[in-house]
Short mmCIF file of C-alpha atoms (C1' of nucleotides) in Angstrom, two decimals:
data_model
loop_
_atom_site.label_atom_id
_atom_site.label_comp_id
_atom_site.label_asym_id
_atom_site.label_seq_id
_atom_site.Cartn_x
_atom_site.Cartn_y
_atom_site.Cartn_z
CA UNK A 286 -48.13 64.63 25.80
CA UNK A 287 -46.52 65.06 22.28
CA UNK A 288 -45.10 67.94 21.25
CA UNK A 289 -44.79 67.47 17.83
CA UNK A 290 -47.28 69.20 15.42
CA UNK A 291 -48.09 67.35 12.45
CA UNK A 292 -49.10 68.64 9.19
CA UNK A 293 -52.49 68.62 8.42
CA UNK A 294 -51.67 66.97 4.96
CA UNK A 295 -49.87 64.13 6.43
CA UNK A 296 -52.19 62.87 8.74
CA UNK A 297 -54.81 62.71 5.74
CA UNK A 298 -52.36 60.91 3.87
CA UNK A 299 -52.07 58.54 6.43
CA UNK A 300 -55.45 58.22 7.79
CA UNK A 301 -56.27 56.86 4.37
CA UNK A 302 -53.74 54.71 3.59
CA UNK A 303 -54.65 53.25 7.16
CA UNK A 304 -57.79 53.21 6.47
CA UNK A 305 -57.53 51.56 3.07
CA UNK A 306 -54.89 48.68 4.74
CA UNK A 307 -57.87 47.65 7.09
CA UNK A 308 -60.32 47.44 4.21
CA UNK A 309 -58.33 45.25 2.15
CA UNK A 310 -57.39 43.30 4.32
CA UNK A 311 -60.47 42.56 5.39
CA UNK A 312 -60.55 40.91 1.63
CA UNK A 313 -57.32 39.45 0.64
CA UNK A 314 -54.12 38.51 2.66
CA UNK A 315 -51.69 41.25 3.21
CA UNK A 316 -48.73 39.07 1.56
CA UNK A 317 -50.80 39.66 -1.88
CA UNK A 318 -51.86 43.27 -0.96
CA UNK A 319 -49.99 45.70 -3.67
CA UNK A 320 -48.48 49.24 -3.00
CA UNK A 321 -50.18 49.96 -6.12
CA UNK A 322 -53.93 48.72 -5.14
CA UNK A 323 -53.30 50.13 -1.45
CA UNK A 324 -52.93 53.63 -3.27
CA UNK A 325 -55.68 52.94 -5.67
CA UNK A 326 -57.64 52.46 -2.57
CA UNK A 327 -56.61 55.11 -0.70
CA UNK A 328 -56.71 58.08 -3.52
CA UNK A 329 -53.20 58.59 -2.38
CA UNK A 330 -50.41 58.56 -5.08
CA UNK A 331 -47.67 56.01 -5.15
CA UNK A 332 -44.96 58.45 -4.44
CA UNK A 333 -46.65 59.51 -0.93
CA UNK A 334 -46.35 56.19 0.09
CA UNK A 335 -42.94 55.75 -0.27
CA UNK A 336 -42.18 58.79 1.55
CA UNK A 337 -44.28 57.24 5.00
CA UNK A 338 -43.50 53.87 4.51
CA UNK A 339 -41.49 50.50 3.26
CA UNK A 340 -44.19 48.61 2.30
CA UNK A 341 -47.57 47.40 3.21
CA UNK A 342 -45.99 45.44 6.11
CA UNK A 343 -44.48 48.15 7.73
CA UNK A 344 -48.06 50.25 7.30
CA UNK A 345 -49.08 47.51 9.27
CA UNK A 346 -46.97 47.04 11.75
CA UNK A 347 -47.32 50.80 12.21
CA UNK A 348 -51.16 50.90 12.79
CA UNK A 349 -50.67 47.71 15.24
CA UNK A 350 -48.23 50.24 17.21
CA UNK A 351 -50.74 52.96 17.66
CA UNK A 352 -53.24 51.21 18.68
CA UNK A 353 -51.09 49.55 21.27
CA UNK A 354 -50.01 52.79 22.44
CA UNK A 355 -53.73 53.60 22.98
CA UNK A 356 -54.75 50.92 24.89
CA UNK A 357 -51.22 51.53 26.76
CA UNK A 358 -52.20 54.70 28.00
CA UNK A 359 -55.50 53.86 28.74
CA UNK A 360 -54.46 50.71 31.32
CA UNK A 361 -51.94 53.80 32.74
CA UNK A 362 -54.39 56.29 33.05
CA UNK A 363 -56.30 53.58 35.27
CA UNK A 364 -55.24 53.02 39.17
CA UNK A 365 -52.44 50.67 40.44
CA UNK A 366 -55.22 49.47 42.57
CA UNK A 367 -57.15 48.51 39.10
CA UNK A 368 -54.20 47.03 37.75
CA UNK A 369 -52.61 44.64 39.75
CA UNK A 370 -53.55 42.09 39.84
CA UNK A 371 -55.50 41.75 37.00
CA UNK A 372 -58.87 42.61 37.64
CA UNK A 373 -62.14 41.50 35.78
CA UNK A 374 -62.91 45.36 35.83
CA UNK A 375 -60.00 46.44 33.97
CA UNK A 376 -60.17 43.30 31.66
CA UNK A 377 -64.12 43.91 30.74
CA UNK A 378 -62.72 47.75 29.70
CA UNK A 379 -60.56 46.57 27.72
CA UNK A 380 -63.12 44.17 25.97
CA UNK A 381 -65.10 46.87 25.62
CA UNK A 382 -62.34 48.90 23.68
CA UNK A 383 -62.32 46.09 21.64
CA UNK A 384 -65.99 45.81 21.29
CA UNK A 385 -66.60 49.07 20.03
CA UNK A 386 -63.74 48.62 17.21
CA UNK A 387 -64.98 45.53 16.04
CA UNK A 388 -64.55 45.66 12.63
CA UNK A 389 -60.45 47.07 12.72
CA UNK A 390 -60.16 44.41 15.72
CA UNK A 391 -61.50 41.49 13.36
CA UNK A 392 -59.01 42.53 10.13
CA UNK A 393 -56.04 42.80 12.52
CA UNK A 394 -56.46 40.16 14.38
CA UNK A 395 -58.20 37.97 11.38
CA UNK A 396 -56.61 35.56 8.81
CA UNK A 397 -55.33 37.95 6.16
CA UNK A 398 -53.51 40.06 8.77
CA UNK A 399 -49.94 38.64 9.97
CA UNK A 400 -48.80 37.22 13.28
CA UNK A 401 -46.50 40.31 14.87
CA UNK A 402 -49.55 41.77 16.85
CA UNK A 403 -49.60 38.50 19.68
CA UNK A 404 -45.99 40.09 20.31
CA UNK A 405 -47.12 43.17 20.40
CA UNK A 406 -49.92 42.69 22.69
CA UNK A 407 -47.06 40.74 24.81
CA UNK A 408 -44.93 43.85 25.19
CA UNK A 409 -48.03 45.43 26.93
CA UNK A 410 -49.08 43.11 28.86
CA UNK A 411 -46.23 42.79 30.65
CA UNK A 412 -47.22 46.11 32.36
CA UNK A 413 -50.27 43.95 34.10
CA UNK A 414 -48.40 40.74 34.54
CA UNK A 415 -45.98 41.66 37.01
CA UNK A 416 -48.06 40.28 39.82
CA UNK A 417 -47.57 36.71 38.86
CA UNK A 418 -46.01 34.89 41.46
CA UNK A 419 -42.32 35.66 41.23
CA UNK A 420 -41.49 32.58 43.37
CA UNK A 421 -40.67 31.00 39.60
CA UNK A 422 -37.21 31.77 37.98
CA UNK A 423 -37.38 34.03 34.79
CA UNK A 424 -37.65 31.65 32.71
CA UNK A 425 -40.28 30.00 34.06
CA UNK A 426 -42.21 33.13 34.60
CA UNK A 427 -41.74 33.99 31.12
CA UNK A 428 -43.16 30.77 30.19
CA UNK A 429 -45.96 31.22 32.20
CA UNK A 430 -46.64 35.46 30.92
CA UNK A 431 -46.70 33.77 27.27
CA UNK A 432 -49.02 31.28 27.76
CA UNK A 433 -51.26 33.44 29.15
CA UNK A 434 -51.15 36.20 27.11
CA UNK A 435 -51.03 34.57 23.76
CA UNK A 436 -54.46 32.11 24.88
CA UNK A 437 -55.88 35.44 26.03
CA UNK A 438 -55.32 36.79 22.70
CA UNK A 439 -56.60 34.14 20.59
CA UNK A 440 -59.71 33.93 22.58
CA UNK A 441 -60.74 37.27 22.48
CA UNK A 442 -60.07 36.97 18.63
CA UNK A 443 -62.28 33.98 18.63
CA UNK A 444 -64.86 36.34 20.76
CA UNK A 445 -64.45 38.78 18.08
CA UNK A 446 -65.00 36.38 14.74
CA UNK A 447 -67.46 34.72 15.91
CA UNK A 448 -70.04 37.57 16.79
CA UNK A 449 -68.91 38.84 20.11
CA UNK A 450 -71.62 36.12 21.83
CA UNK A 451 -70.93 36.33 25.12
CA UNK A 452 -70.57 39.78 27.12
CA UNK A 453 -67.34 41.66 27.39
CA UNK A 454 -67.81 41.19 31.69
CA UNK A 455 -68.80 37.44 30.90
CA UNK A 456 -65.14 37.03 28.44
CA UNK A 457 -63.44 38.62 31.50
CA UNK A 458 -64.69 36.73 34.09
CA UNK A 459 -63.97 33.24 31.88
CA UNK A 460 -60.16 34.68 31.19
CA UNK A 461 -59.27 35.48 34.83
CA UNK A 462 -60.38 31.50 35.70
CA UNK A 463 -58.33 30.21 32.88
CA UNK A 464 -55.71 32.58 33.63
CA UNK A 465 -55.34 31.46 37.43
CA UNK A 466 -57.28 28.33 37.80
CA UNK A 467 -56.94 27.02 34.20
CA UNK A 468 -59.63 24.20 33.33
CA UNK A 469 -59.97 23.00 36.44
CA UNK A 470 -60.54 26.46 38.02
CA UNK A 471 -63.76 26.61 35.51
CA UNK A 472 -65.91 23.83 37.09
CA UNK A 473 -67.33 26.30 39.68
CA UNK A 474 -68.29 28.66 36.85
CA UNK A 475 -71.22 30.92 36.39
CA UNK B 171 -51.28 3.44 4.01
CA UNK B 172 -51.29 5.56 1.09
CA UNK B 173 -51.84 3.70 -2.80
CA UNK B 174 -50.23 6.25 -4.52
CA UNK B 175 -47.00 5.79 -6.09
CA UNK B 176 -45.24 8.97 -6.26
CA UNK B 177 -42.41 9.22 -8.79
CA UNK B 178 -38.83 9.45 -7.64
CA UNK B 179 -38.36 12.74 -9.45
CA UNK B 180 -41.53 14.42 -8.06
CA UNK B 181 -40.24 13.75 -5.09
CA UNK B 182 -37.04 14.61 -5.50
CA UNK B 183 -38.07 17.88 -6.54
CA UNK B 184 -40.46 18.37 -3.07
CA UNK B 185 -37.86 17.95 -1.09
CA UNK B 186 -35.62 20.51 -2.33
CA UNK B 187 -37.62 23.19 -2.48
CA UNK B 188 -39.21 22.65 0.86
CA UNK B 189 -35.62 22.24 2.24
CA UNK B 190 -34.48 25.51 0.37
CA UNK B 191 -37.58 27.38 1.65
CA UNK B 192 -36.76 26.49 5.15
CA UNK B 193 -33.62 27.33 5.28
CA UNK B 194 -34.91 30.80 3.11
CA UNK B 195 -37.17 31.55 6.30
CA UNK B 196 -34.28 31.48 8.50
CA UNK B 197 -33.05 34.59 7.42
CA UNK B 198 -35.75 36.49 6.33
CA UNK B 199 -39.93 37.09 6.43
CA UNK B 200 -41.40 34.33 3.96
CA UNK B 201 -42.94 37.95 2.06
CA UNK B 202 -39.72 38.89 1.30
CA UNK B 203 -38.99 35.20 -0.83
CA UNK B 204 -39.37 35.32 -4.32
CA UNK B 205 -40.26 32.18 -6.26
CA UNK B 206 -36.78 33.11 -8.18
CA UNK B 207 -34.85 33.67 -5.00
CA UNK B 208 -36.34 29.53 -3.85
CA UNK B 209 -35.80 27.64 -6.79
CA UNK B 210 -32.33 29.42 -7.26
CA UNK B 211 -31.51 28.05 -3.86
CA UNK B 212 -33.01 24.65 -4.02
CA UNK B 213 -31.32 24.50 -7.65
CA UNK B 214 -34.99 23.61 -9.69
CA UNK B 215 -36.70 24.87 -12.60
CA UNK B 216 -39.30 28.32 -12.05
CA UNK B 217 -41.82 26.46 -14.18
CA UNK B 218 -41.41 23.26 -12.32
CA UNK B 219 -42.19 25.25 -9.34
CA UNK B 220 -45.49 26.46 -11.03
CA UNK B 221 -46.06 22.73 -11.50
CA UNK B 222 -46.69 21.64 -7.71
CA UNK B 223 -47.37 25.21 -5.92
CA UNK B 224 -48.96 28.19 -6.32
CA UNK B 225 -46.57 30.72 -4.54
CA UNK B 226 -43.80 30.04 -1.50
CA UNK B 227 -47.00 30.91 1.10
CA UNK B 228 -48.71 27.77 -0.45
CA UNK B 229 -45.39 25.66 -0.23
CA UNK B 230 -45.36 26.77 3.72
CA UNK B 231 -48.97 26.02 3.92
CA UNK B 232 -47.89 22.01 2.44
CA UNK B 233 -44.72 21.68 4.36
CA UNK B 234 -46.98 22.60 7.49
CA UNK B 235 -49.65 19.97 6.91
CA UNK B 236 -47.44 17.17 6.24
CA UNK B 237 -45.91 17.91 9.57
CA UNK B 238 -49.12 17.65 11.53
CA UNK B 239 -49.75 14.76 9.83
CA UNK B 240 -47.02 13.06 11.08
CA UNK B 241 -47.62 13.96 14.31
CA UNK B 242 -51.12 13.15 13.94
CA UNK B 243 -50.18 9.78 12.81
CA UNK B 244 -47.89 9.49 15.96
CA UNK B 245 -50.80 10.45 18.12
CA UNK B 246 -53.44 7.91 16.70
CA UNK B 247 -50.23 4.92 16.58
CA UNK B 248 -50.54 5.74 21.15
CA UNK B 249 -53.21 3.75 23.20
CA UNK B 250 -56.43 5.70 23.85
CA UNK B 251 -55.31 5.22 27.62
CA UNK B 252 -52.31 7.35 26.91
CA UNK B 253 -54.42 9.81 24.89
CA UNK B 254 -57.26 10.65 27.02
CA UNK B 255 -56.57 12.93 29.07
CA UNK B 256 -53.65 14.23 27.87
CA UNK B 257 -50.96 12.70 29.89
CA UNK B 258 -47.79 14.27 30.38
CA UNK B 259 -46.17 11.17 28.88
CA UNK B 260 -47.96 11.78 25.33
CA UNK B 261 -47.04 15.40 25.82
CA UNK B 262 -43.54 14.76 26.58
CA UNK B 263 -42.90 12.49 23.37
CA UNK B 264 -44.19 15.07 21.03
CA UNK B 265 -41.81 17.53 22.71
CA UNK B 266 -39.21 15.08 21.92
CA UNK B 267 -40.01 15.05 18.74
CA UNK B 268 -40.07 18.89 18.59
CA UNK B 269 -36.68 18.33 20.03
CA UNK B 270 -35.33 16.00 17.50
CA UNK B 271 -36.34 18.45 14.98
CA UNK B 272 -34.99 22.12 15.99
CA UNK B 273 -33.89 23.17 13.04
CA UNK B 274 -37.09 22.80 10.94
CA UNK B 275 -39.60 24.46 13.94
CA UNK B 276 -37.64 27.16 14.76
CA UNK B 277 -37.68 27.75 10.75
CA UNK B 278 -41.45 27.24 11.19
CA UNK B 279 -42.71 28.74 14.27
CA UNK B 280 -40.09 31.00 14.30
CA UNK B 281 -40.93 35.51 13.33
CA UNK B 282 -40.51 35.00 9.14
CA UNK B 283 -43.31 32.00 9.01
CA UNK B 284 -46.82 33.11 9.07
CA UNK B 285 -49.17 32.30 11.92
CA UNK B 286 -51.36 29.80 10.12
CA UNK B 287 -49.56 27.25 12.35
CA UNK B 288 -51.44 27.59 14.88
CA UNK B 289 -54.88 27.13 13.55
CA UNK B 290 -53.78 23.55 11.80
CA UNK B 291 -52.13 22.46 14.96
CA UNK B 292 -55.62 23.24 16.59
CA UNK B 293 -57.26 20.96 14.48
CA UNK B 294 -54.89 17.87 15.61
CA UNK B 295 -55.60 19.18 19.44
CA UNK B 296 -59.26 18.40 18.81
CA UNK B 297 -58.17 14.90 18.77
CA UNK B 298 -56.42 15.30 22.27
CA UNK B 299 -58.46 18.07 23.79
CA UNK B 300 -62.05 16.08 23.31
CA UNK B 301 -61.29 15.32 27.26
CA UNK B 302 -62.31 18.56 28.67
CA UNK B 303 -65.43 18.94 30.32
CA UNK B 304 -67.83 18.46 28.28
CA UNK B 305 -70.30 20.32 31.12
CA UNK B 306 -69.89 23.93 28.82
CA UNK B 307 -71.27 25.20 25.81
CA UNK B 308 -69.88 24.48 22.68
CA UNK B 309 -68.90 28.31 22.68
CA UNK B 310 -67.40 27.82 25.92
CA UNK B 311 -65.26 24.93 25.09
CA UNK B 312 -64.21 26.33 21.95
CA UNK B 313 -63.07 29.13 24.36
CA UNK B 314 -61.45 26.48 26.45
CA UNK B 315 -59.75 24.18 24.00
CA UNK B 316 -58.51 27.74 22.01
CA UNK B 317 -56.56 29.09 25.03
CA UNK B 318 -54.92 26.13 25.81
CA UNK B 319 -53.83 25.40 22.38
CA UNK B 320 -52.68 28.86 21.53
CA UNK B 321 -50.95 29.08 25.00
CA UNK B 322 -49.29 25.60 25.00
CA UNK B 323 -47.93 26.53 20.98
CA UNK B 324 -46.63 29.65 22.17
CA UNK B 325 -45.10 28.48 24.86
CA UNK B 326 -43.30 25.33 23.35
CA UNK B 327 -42.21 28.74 20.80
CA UNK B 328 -40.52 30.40 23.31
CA UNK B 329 -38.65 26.98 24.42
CA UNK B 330 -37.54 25.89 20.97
CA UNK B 331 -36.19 29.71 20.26
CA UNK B 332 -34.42 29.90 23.51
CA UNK B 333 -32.40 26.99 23.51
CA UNK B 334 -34.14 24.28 25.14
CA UNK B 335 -33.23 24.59 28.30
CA UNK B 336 -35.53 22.80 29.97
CA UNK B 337 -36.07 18.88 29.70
CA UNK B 338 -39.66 18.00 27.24
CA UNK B 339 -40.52 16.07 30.73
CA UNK B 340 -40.55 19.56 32.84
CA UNK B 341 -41.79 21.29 29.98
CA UNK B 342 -44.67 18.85 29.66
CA UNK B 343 -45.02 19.19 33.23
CA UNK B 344 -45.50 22.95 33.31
CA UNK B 345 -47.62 22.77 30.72
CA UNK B 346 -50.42 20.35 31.75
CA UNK B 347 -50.26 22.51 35.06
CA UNK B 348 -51.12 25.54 33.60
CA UNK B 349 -53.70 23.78 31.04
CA UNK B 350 -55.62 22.23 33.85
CA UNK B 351 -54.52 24.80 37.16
CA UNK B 352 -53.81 27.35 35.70
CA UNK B 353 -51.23 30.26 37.03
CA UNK B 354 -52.22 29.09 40.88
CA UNK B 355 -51.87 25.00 39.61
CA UNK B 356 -48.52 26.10 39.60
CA UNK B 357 -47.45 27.15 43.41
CA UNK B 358 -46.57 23.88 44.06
CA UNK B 359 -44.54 22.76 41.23
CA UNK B 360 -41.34 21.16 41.49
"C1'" DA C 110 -48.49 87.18 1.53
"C1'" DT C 111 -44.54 84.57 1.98
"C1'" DT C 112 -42.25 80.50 2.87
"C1'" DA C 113 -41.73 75.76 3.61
"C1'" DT C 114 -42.98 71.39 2.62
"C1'" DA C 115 -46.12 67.81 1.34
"C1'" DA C 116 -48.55 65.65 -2.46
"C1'" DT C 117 -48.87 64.86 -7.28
"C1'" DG C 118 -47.92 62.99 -11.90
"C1'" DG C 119 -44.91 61.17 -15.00
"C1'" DA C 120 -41.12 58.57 -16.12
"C1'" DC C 121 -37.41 55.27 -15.55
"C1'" DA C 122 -34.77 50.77 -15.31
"C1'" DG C 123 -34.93 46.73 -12.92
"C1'" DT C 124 -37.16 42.65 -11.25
"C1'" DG C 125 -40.66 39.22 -10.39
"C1'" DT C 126 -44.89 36.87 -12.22
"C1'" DG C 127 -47.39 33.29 -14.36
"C1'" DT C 128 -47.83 30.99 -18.55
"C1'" DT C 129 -46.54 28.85 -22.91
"C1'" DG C 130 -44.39 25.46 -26.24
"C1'" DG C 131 -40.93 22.47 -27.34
"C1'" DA C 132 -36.75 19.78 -26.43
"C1'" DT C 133 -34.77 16.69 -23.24
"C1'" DT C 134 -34.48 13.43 -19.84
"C1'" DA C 135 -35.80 10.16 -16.28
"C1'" DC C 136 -39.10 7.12 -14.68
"C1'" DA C 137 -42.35 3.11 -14.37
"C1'" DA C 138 -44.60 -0.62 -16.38
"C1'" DC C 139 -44.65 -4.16 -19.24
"C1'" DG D 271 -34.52 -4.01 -22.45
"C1'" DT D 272 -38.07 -1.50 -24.83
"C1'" DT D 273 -41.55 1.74 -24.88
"C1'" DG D 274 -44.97 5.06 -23.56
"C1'" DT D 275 -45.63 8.45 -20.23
"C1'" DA D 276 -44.66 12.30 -17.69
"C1'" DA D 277 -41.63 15.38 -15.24
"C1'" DT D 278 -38.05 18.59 -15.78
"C1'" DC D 279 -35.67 22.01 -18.17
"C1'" DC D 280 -35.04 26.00 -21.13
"C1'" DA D 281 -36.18 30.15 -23.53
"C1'" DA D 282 -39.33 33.45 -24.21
"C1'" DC D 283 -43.32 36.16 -23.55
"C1'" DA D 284 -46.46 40.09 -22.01
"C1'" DC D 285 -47.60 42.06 -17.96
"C1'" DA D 286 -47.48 44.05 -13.23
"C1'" DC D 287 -45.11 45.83 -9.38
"C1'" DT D 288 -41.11 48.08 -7.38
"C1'" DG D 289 -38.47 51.84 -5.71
"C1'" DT D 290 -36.64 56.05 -6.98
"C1'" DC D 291 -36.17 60.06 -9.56
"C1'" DC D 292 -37.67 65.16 -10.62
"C1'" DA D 293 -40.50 69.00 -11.95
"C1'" DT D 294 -44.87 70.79 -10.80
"C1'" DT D 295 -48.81 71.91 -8.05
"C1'" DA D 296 -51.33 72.42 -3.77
"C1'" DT D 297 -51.65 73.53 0.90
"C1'" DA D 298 -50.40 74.23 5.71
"C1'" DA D 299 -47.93 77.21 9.05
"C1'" DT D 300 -46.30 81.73 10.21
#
DNA sequence: ATTATAATGGACAGTGTGTTGGATTACAAC
DNA sequence: GTTGTAATCCAACACACTGTCCATTATAAT
């Protein structure tokens, strides 16, 4: 897909200083996270930083990125029939994705992370939200794309805090009714 | 309501920095803003600063809490009738006051706050949201009560940032049709 | 093996941090 | 008004972090 080859060295270097990000911030807020103790962390020296990145935000922001771009290709790699609408199937894979990377899931999406990644998640999910009824004027519709996409979002980060209770098929089955029926769609729930 | 007398200059000195912080987070992430940078623009003393907060985050954190208390206050001052369940006439007053204070929750809601928002607004939904169908599991209704929050913040967001171009009546409209219907609640909306 | 380049380590000036002590000033209570 | 209290200001402090150098070393690509 990508025709760039990267140097061995970098992608160490930034493997760990990815690595170390989620770790810390797992611990303290990323407004009080250091360059200096994100290098400590990492056994990466100060300089190397600098020559990948701003600051700890913009690490950040760039980990958020790839793993949008991962779960990007993945809903592409799926069928149109899978896709629109929105189907519990594709919704319970994508639970599952999140499932099995709990623990970077619950540090980005937790309270010492920052709020960019809702937007993020917004960009993408536009791919799977075209099927809402365009009867509704833009702005509406836009109205109507947030809403469910940032309430999908703080659910499954809910989900995810709180122990992953419920099954990833069960989560997708209770988002589609909110999505389309909202509370009242619920009543005739499993 | 409150006993406390709070001295004129105390006071005094709250107000300007939580004015100069706002208007700091207009122009740039609320990471970026040095405790210099904010008493320099709201004209006060560093160690006076140290006096009431521990860093600009905390400052947000106050300047967010007094808000929701006012609204919180606004809430409780409404007849239970108009409270439970939500009414659109409740909901359109608050977007009123939303309205008659742009300036301040674009500055707050807007991409340099944090997202902490969201969570203490969630708290004052309890208060509105203790409607729902109490036929779920807690876990459930946590789900529930989450996504409409989140959506219904994110939402109201996206209308203060773009302008207001719809009335807080429509608004409130849309809104308790896609909290209780959902996408399909909508098809037959004005 | 050679070449290119990434990472390291050390250093630098500049800036922000959080705290202190004392002088000054404004407030509230009487 | 007078007085005691307390908030603000001001200067200074040691310390940490920042962002950027450059010379050196290590390692990947060919």
């Amino acid at each position: 897909m990508k025709g760039e080859k990267v140097d061995q060295r970098v992608k160490l270097t930034q493997v760990l200083l990815k690595n170390a990000l989620v770790q810390l911030i797992k611990e303290q807020h990323i407004s009080k996270i250091s360059v200096r103790a994100l290098c400590d962390a990492a056994g990466i020296n100060r300089s190397t930083f600098y020559n990948h990145y701003a600051d700890p935000y913009d690490l950040l922001m760039k980990i958020k990125q790839e793993i949008i771009g991962d779960i990007g290709r993945y809903i592409n790699s799926q069928s149109i029939n899978a896709k629109l609408p929105l189907s519990a199937q594709l919704l319970t894979r994508i639970l599952e994705y999140f499932q099995d990377n709990v623990e970077l899931f619950r540090s980005l999406l937790g309270e010492n992370s920052d709020s960019s990644f809702q937007k993020d998640i917004m960009e993408l999910a536009q791919v799977i939200s075209e099927h809402v009824n365009p009867g509704f004027d833009p702005r509406t519709l836009n109205y109507i794309k947030t809403f469910g996409v940032t309430g999908s979002i703080s659910v499954i980060q809910c989900w995810l805090q709180e122990g992953m209770a419920d099954s990833p098929a069960r989560m997708a089955e209770l988002l589609i009714q909110l999505l389309y029926g909202g509370q009242n769609g619920l009543r005739n729930m499993s």
